Coordinates of C-alpha atoms and ligand atoms in Angstrom, one line a residue:
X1 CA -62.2 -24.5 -56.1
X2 CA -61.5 -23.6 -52.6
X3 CA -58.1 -25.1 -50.9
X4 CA -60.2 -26.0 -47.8
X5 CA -58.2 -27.6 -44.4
X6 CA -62.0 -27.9 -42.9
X7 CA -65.4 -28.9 -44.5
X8 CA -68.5 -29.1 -42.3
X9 CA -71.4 -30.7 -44.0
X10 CA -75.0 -30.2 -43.1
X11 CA -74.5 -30.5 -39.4
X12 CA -76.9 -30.8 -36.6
X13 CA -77.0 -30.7 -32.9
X14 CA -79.8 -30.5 -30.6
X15 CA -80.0 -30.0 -26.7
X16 CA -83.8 -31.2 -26.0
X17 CA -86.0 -29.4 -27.7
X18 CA -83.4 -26.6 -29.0
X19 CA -82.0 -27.0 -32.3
X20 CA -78.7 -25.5 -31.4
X21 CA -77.2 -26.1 -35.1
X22 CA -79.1 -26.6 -37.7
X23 CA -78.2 -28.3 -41.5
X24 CA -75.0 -25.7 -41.0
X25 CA -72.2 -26.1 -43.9
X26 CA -69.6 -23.9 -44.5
X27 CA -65.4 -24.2 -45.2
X28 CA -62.6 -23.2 -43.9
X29 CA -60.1 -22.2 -47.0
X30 CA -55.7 -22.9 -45.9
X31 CA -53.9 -20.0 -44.5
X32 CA -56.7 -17.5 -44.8
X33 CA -58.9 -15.7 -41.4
X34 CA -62.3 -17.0 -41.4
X35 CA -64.7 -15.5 -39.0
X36 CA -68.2 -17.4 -37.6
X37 CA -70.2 -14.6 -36.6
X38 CA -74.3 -14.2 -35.6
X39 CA -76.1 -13.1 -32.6
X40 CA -76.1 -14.6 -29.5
X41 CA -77.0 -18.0 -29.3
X42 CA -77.2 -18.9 -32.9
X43 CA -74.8 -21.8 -32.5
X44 CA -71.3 -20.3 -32.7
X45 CA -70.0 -22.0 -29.9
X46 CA -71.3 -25.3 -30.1
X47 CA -69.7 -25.5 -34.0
X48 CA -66.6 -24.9 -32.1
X49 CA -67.5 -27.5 -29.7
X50 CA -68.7 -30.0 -32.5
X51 CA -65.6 -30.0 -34.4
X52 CA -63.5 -30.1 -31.7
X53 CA -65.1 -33.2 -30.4
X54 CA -65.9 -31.8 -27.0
X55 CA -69.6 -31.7 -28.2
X56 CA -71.3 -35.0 -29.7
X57 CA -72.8 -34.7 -33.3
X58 CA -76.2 -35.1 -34.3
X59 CA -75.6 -35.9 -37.8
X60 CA -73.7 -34.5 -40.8
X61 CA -69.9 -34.1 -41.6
X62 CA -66.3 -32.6 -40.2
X63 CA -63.8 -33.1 -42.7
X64 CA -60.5 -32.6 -41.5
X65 CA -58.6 -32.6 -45.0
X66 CA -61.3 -35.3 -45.9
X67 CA -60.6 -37.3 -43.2
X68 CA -64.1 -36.8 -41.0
X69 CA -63.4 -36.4 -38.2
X70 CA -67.4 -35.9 -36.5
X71 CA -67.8 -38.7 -33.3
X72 CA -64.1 -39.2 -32.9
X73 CA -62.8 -37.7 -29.4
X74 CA -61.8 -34.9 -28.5
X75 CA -58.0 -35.8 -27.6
X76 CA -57.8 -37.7 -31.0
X77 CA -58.6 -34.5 -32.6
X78 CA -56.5 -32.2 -31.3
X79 CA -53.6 -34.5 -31.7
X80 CA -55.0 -34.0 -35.4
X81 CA -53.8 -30.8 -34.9
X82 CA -57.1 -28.6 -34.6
X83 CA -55.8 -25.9 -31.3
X84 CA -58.9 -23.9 -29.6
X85 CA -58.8 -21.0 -27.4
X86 CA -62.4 -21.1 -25.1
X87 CA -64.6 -18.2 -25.0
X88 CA -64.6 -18.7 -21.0
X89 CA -60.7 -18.4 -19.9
X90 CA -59.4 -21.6 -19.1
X91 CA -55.7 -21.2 -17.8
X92 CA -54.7 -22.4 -13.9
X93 CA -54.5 -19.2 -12.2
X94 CA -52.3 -20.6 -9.6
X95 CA -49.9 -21.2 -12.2
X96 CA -46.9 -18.9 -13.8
X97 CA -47.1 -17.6 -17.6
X98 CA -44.7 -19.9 -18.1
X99 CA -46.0 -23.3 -16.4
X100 CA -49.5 -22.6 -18.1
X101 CA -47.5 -22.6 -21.4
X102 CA -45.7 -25.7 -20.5
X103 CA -48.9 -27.9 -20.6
X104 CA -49.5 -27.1 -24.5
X105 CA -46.6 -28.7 -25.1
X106 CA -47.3 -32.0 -27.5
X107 CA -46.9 -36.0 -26.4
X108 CA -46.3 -38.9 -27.5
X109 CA -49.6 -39.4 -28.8
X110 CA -49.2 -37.1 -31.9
X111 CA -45.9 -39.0 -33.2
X112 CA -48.3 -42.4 -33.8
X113 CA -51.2 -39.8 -35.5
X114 CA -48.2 -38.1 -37.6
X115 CA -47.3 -41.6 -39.1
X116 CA -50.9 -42.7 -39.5
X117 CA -52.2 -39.3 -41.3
X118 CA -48.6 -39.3 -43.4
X119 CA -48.0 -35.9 -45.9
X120 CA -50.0 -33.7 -45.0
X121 CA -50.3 -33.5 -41.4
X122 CA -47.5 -31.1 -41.1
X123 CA -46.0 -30.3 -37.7
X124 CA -45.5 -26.8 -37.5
X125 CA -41.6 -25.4 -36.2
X126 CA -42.6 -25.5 -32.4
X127 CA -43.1 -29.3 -32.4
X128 CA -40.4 -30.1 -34.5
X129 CA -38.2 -28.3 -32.4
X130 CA -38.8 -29.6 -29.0
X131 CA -36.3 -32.1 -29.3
X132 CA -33.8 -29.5 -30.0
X133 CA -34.3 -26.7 -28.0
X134 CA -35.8 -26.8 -24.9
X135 CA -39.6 -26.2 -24.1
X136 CA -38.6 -23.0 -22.1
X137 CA -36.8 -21.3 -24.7
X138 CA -39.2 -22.1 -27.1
X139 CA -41.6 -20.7 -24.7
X140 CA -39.6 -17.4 -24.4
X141 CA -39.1 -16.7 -28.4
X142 CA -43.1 -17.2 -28.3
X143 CA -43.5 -14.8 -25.7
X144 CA -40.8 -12.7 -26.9
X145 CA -42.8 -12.5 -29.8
X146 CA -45.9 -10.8 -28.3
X147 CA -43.7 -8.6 -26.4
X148 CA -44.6 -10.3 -23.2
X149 CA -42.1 -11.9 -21.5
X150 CA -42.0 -9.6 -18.3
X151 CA -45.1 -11.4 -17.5
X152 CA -43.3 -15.0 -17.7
X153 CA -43.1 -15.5 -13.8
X154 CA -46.6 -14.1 -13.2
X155 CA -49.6 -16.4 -12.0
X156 CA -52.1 -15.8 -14.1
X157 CA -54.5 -14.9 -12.2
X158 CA -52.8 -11.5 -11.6
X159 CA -52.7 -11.0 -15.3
X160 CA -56.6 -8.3 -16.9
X161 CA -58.5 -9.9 -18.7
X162 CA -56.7 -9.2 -22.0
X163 CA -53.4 -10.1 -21.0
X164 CA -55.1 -13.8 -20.2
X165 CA -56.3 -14.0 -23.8
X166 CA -52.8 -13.4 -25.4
X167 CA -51.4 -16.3 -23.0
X168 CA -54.6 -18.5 -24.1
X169 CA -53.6 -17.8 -27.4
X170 CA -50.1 -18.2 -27.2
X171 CA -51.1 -21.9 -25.5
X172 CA -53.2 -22.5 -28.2
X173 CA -50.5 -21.7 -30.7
X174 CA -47.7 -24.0 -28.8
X175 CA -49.9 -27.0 -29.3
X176 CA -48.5 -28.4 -32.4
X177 CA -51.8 -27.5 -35.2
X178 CA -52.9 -27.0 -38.2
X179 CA -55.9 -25.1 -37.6
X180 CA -56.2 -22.5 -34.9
X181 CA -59.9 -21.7 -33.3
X182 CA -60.5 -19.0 -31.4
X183 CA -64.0 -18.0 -29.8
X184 CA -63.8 -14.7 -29.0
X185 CA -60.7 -13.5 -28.5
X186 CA -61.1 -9.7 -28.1
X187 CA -64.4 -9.5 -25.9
X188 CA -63.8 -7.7 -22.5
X189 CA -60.3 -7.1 -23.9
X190 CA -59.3 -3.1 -24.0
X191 CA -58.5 -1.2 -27.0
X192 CA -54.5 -1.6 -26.8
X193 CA -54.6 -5.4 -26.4
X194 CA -57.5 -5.8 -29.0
X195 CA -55.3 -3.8 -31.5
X196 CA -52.6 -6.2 -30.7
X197 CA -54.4 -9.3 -30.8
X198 CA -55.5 -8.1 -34.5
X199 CA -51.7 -7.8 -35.3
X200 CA -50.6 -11.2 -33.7
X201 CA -53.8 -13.1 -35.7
X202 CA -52.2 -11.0 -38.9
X203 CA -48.6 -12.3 -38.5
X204 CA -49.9 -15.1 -38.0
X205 CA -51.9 -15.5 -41.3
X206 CA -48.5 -14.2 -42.8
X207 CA -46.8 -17.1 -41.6
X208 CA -48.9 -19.6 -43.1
X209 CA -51.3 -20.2 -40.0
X210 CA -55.4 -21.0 -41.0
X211 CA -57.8 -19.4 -38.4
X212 CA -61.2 -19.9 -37.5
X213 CA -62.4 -17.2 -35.4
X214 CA -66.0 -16.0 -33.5
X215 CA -66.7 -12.4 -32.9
X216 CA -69.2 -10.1 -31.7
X217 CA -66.8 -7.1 -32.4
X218 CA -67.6 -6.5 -36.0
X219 CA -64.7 -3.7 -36.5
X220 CA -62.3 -6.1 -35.7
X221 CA -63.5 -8.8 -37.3
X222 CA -64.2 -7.2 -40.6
X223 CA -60.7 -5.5 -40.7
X224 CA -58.9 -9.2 -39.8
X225 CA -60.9 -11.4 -41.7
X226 CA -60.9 -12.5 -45.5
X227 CA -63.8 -14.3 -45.3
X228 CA -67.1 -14.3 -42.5
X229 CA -69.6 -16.3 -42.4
X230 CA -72.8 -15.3 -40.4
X231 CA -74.8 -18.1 -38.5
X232 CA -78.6 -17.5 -37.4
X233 CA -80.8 -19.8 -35.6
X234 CA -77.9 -22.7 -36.2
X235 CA -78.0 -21.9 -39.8
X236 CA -75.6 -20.0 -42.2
X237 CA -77.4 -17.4 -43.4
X238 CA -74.7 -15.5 -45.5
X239 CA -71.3 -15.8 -46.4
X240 CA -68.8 -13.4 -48.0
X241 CA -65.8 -11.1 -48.0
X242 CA -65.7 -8.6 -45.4
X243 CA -67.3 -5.6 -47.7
X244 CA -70.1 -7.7 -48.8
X245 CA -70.9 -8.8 -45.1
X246 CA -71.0 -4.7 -43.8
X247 CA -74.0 -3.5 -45.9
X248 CA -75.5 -7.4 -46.2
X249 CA -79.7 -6.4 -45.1
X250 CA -80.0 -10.0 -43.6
X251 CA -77.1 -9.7 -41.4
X252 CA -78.5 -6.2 -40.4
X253 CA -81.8 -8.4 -40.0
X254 CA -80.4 -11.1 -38.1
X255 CA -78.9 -8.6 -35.7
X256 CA -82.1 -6.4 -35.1
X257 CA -84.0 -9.6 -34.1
Ligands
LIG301 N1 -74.9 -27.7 -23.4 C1 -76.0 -27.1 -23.8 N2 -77.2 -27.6 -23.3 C2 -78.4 -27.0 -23.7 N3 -78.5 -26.0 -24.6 C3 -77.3 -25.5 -25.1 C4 -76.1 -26.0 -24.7 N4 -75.1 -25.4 -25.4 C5 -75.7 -24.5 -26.1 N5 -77.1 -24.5 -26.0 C6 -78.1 -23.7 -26.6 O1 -77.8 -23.8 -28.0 C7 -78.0 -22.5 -28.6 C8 -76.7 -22.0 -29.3 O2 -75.8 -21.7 -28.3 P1 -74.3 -21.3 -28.6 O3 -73.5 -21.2 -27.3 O4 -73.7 -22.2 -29.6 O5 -74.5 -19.8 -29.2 P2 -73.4 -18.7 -29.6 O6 -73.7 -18.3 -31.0 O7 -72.0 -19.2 -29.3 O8 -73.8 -17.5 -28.7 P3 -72.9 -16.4 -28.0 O9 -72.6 -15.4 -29.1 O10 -73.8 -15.8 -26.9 O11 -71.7 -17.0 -27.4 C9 -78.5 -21.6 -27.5 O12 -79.9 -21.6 -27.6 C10 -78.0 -22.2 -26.3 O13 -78.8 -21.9 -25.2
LIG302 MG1 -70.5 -18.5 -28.0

């Protein structure tokens, strides 16, 4: 039996006459790297936008450790602790490093959810140390941590492409979580960045942290993930470990459509 922080249960979601997600279950096991993958437009993104609220459901289930969590809003379910990174870059480019990471810190919001949810909604370090330290330092042993803090003062919009993406995660990792989803976090990003977005996502996993991740790159994907699941015309049409996925004839299928 799978330990699984996320259960999606036959779920649907049309836009007119496009059936965008289609009777799609799947789970997301504690502390592992799961990858959504499938080719464009099979209905990566709007799971991504389904669970995190953003997006309403048709029908079926998001069970956030049981609790589903389909047609509540989107600020209710982050404070549940689910942290996204977009697959279109969503910092303020007029804004330092630093300020941009300021906004991910929590509120006051997420103390009422803590006492409603009780045990199990865990706040990671970062949250539980705000009261402590301050937000900036905390900011600085993140960026620290990704070798980045001589781009602290920097707006963002001076930062490539791939230095945006580490901020975006390092915003999405600030917000006090329990699940971290990112879509796309190495496309347009160059080799040296990609490599160290794949060792960040790692340490990560090391410490404890469950990922849900979309990606086209399939060499990164199958070195970071444990397990990937391949989507198709809203549906999962496969899911496996990494090796199974490679030589799997209806992923080549899905991708030769
Ligand atoms: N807001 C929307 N309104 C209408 N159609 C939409 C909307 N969002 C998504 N779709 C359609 O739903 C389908 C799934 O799109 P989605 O963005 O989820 O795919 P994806 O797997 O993330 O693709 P990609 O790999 O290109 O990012 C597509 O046919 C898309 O055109
Ligand atoms: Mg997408």
């Amino acid at each position: 039996m799978k330990n699984d922080i996320l259960k999606i249960e036959n779920l649907k979601k049309h836009f007119g006459g496009v059936l965008a997600v289609d009777d799609c279950s799947f789970g997301v096991e504690r502390g592992t790297i799961t990858a959504l993958i499938g080719p464009n437009g099979s209905g990566k993104t709007t799971v991504f936008n389904l669970i995190s609220g953003v997006t309403k459901v048709d029908s079926g289930k998001i069970l956030l450790n049981d609790l589903n969590i389909a047609h509540l809003q989107p600020s209710v379910i982050s404070n549940l602790g689910i942290s996204r990174v977009f697959q279109q870059s969503r910092l303020f480019g007029n804004l330092t490093v630093e300020e941009n990471l300021m906004l991910a810190f929590d509120n006051e919001d997420q103390k009422f959810w803590a006492s409603f949810l009780g045990d199990w909604w865990r706040k990671p370090a970062s949250a539980k140390d705000t009261a402590r330290q301050s937000k900036k330092q905390i900011i600085d042993e993140y960026l620290e941590s990704m070798h980045i803090t001589h781009m602290r003062d920097k707006q963002t919009r001076d930062l490539s492409f791939g230095q945006k993406r580490l901020v975006e995660i390092l915003r999405a990792l600030i917000n006090p979580h329990n699940l971290l989803m990112l879509d796309e976090p190495v496309a347009g990003v160059t080799p040296e960045l990609r490599d160290k977005i794949k060792k960040v996502l790692l340490e990560l996993k090391a410490k404890g942290e469950t990922i849900l991740l979309i990606e086209h790159d399939m060499n990164f994907t199958l070195k970071v993930a444990d397990w990937v699941i391949v989507m198709d015309a809203g549906q999962v049409i496969v899911e496996g470990i990494p090796d199974e996925i490679r030589h799997n004839p209806k992923v080549l299928e899905a991708y030769l459509d």
